[in-house]
Short mmCIF file of C-alpha atoms and ligand atoms in Angstrom, two decimals:
data_model
loop_
_atom_site.label_atom_id
_atom_site.label_comp_id
_atom_site.label_asym_id
_atom_site.label_seq_id
_atom_site.Cartn_x
_atom_site.Cartn_y
_atom_site.Cartn_z
CA MET X 1439 4.10 21.38 -13.64
CA ASP X 1440 7.56 21.81 -11.93
CA GLU X 1441 7.79 22.34 -8.13
CA HIS X 1442 8.30 26.14 -8.39
CA ASP X 1443 4.84 26.35 -10.20
CA LYS X 1444 3.25 23.76 -8.03
CA ARG X 1445 4.10 25.82 -4.97
CA ARG X 1446 2.21 28.80 -6.48
CA VAL X 1447 -0.94 26.82 -7.24
CA GLY X 1448 -3.87 28.31 -5.25
CA GLU X 1449 -2.42 31.81 -4.97
CA GLN X 1450 -0.71 32.84 -8.16
CA ILE X 1451 -1.69 29.89 -10.40
CA GLU X 1452 -4.96 28.29 -11.08
CA PRO X 1453 -4.88 24.69 -12.45
CA GLY X 1454 -6.01 24.65 -16.06
CA GLY X 1455 -5.66 28.57 -16.20
CA ARG X 1456 -9.21 28.93 -14.85
CA PRO X 1457 -10.27 32.38 -13.80
CA LYS X 1458 -10.63 32.89 -10.05
CA ALA X 1459 -13.91 33.01 -8.21
CA PRO X 1460 -15.40 36.58 -8.45
CA GLY X 1461 -15.30 39.30 -5.77
CA ARG X 1462 -14.71 38.22 -2.19
CA LEU X 1463 -15.36 34.59 -2.95
CA GLU X 1464 -11.80 34.59 -4.26
CA LEU X 1465 -10.56 34.85 -0.68
CA LEU X 1466 -12.63 31.86 0.48
CA GLN X 1467 -11.43 30.02 -2.52
CA ARG X 1468 -7.69 30.77 -1.65
CA PHE X 1469 -8.48 29.68 1.81
CA ILE X 1470 -9.73 26.34 0.77
CA ASN X 1471 -6.71 25.99 -1.55
CA SER X 1472 -4.21 26.86 1.11
CA TYR X 1473 -3.62 23.16 1.00
CA ASN X 1474 -4.86 19.91 -0.68
CA HIS X 1475 -3.93 16.35 -0.18
CA ASP X 1476 -1.94 16.13 -3.38
CA LEU X 1477 0.82 18.46 -1.86
CA PRO X 1478 3.37 17.85 0.67
CA LEU X 1479 2.10 18.46 4.20
CA GLU X 1480 4.63 21.10 4.90
CA TRP X 1481 3.41 23.29 2.03
CA ASP X 1482 0.16 23.89 4.06
CA ARG X 1483 -0.07 27.67 4.13
CA ILE X 1484 -1.83 27.66 7.45
CA GLY X 1485 -0.14 24.53 8.74
CA THR X 1486 1.52 26.19 11.64
CA PRO X 1487 0.86 29.18 13.82
CA LYS X 1488 3.71 31.09 12.20
CA SER X 1489 2.63 30.32 8.65
CA ALA X 1490 -1.08 30.67 9.45
CA ARG X 1491 -0.52 34.18 10.97
CA ALA X 1492 1.60 35.26 7.91
CA TRP X 1493 -1.17 34.23 5.50
CA LEU X 1494 -4.00 35.72 7.45
CA ARG X 1495 -2.07 38.84 7.77
CA GLN X 1496 -1.46 38.89 4.08
CA LYS X 1497 -5.07 38.54 3.47
CA ARG X 1498 -5.96 41.21 6.03
CA LEU X 1499 -7.99 38.57 7.94
CA VAL X 1500 -6.23 39.34 11.24
CA ALA X 1501 -4.80 42.57 12.70
CA ALA X 1502 -1.06 43.23 13.39
CA GLY X 1503 -1.08 42.39 17.06
CA ASP X 1504 -3.28 39.17 16.70
CA ARG X 1505 -1.77 35.91 17.93
CA ILE X 1506 -2.44 32.47 16.56
CA SER X 1507 -2.17 29.46 18.74
CA ASP X 1508 -1.88 25.71 17.75
CA ALA X 1509 -5.66 25.39 18.71
CA ASP X 1510 -6.35 28.23 16.36
CA VAL X 1511 -4.51 26.43 13.47
CA ALA X 1512 -6.57 23.21 14.31
CA ARG X 1513 -9.80 25.25 14.13
CA LEU X 1514 -8.87 27.06 10.87
CA ARG X 1515 -7.92 23.71 9.14
CA GLU X 1516 -11.12 22.10 10.36
CA LEU X 1517 -13.20 24.95 8.89
CA ARG X 1518 -11.21 24.84 5.75
CA GLU X 1519 -11.78 21.00 5.26
CA ALA X 1520 -15.47 21.57 5.98
CA MET X 1521 -15.67 24.37 3.34
CA ARG X 1522 -13.98 22.06 0.88
CA ALA X 1523 -16.42 19.36 1.63
CA LEU X 1524 -19.28 21.71 0.99
CA ALA X 1525 -17.56 22.63 -2.34
CA ILE X 1526 -17.30 18.98 -3.22
CA ALA X 1527 -20.92 18.51 -2.28
CA ASN X 1528 -21.74 21.17 -4.89
CA GLN X 1529 -20.67 18.52 -7.56
CA GLY X 1530 -23.70 16.59 -6.28
CA GLY X 1531 -23.94 13.00 -5.20
CA GLN X 1532 -22.25 13.65 -1.93
CA SER X 1533 -23.76 14.91 1.23
CA GLY X 1534 -22.40 17.96 2.91
CA ALA X 1535 -24.20 17.28 6.21
CA ALA X 1536 -21.13 16.56 8.32
CA ALA X 1537 -19.36 19.55 6.99
CA ALA X 1538 -22.34 21.79 7.50
CA ASP X 1539 -22.23 20.68 11.23
CA VAL X 1540 -18.64 21.91 11.53
CA VAL X 1541 -19.53 25.38 9.71
CA ARG X 1542 -22.64 25.63 12.13
CA ARG X 1543 -20.39 25.36 15.17
CA VAL X 1544 -18.32 28.07 13.79
CA SER X 1545 -21.30 30.30 12.99
CA ASP X 1546 -22.65 29.73 16.58
CA VAL X 1547 -19.89 31.83 17.86
CA ALA X 1548 -19.12 34.09 14.91
CA GLN X 1549 -19.93 37.65 15.25
CA LEU X 1550 -20.87 39.59 12.19
CA SER X 1551 -22.33 43.17 12.01
CA VAL X 1552 -24.00 44.82 9.06
CA VAL X 1553 -21.98 48.07 8.61
CA ILE X 1554 -23.25 50.81 6.40
CA ASP X 1555 -20.97 53.35 4.59
CA GLY X 1556 -21.56 57.00 3.73
CA THR X 1557 -23.65 56.00 0.53
CA GLY X 1558 -25.72 53.62 2.37
CA ARG X 1559 -24.03 50.53 1.09
CA THR X 1560 -23.99 47.58 3.49
CA ALA X 1561 -21.33 45.02 4.17
CA LEU X 1562 -20.89 42.17 6.66
CA GLU X 1563 -17.89 42.77 8.93
CA PRO X 1564 -16.50 40.74 11.87
CA ALA X 1565 -16.98 42.16 15.28
CA GLY X 1566 -14.54 40.10 17.17
CA ARG X 1567 -10.65 39.77 16.82
CA GLY X 1568 -8.01 37.41 15.74
CA VAL X 1569 -9.02 34.00 14.41
CA ASP X 1570 -12.52 34.28 15.54
CA ALA X 1571 -12.73 37.38 13.24
CA ALA X 1572 -10.97 35.68 10.32
CA MET X 1573 -13.40 32.77 10.60
CA ALA X 1574 -16.42 35.17 10.82
CA THR X 1575 -15.22 37.00 7.74
CA LEU X 1576 -14.95 33.73 5.82
CA LEU X 1577 -18.33 32.70 6.98
CA GLY X 1578 -19.73 36.02 5.74
CA ILE X 1579 -18.29 35.47 2.40
CA LEU X 1580 -19.87 31.99 2.15
CA HIS X 1581 -23.21 33.59 2.97
CA GLU X 1582 -22.78 36.38 0.42
CA ALA X 1583 -21.79 33.84 -2.35
CA GLN X 1584 -24.91 31.87 -1.50
CA LEU X 1585 -27.08 35.01 -1.91
CA THR X 1586 -25.45 35.89 -5.35
CA GLY X 1587 -25.74 32.26 -6.46
CA HIS X 1588 -21.87 32.10 -7.01
CA TRP X 1589 -21.38 29.46 -4.31
CA SER X 1590 -23.08 26.73 -6.40
CA ARG X 1591 -20.27 27.21 -8.92
CA MET X 1592 -17.63 26.78 -6.37
CA LYS X 1593 -16.64 23.07 -6.67
CA GLY X 1594 -14.17 20.66 -5.13
CA CYS X 1595 -12.20 18.71 -7.66
CA ARG X 1596 -13.27 15.15 -7.63
CA GLN X 1597 -9.75 13.94 -7.50
CA CYS X 1598 -7.65 16.28 -5.46
CA GLY X 1599 -10.27 18.37 -3.65
CA TYR X 1600 -8.92 21.68 -5.23
CA ALA X 1601 -11.71 24.52 -5.01
CA PHE X 1602 -12.34 25.83 -8.61
CA PHE X 1603 -14.81 28.30 -9.88
CA ASP X 1604 -16.92 26.57 -12.60
CA ARG X 1605 -17.88 29.03 -15.17
CA SER X 1606 -19.05 26.50 -17.75
CA LYS X 1607 -22.37 27.08 -19.15
CA ASN X 1608 -23.93 23.88 -17.98
CA ARG X 1609 -21.97 23.77 -14.82
CA SER X 1610 -20.52 20.38 -15.75
CA ALA X 1611 -16.75 20.82 -14.70
CA ALA X 1612 -15.60 18.03 -12.44
CA TRP X 1613 -11.96 18.44 -12.17
CA CYS X 1614 -9.65 21.31 -11.16
CA ALA X 1615 -8.03 20.84 -14.65
CA MET X 1616 -8.73 18.24 -17.24
CA SER X 1617 -5.07 18.17 -18.14
CA ILE X 1618 -4.00 17.36 -14.53
CA CYS X 1619 -6.65 15.45 -12.45
CA GLY X 1620 -9.19 14.65 -15.32
CA ASN X 1621 -6.45 12.80 -17.14
CA ARG X 1622 -5.24 11.13 -13.96
CA THR X 1623 -8.66 9.78 -13.33
CA LYS X 1624 -9.06 8.61 -16.94
CA ASN X 1625 -5.63 7.00 -16.92
CA ARG X 1626 -6.38 5.11 -13.74
CA ALA X 1627 -9.58 3.74 -15.16
CA TYR X 1628 -7.51 2.85 -18.41
CA TYR X 1629 -4.90 0.94 -16.46
CA ARG X 1630 -7.54 -0.75 -14.38
CA ARG X 1631 -9.21 -1.89 -17.54
CA ARG X 1632 -5.96 -3.11 -18.83
CA ARG X 1633 -4.95 -4.89 -15.77
CA THR X 1634 -8.29 -6.74 -15.69
CA PRO X 1635 -7.50 -10.22 -17.07
CA THR X 1636 -9.18 -10.96 -20.47
CA ARG X 1637 -8.72 -14.71 -20.28
ZN1 ZN B 1866 -7.60 18.28 -9.13
#
């Protein structure tokens, strides 16, 4: 993958050409994938108040007049990494307890209301403003995805932490794309084996 394509991963491109997560879960997926440790730090889509504001505006998570501070960026990134850790925990074998603590701290102050439209359909919407509202919305999506059962298919790649939606029948996918991270993992194991002295 060249740099042009790599910069589009998480927004326009999914590794391995996987389909995006269904419904609103796609937004939470994009939030987690606004960065991963395989990419240069300056590519973080919510890495500065300016970039975070642009990203959140584009996703309609904040309103036009909302401001984003350095502290807001730190909170957003902390929530993102906690959500990623929960997605990685969906792979099994790893506890999401520390991440759940972070998400719980966010939920302690998040304000969500059940709103009802003219046909009686309900939706969870944030009652606050700014980054508080954005984080509440993301929390609401996490909740909805757990009710629908989709959350358990949201996984963090074992190699790079990229959040991908596992549509496989037996829910066995472990890497964002076998061609990228799967092979990297296998190659490393291969070289490790080769480096091991055989007398
Ligand atoms: Zn990966």
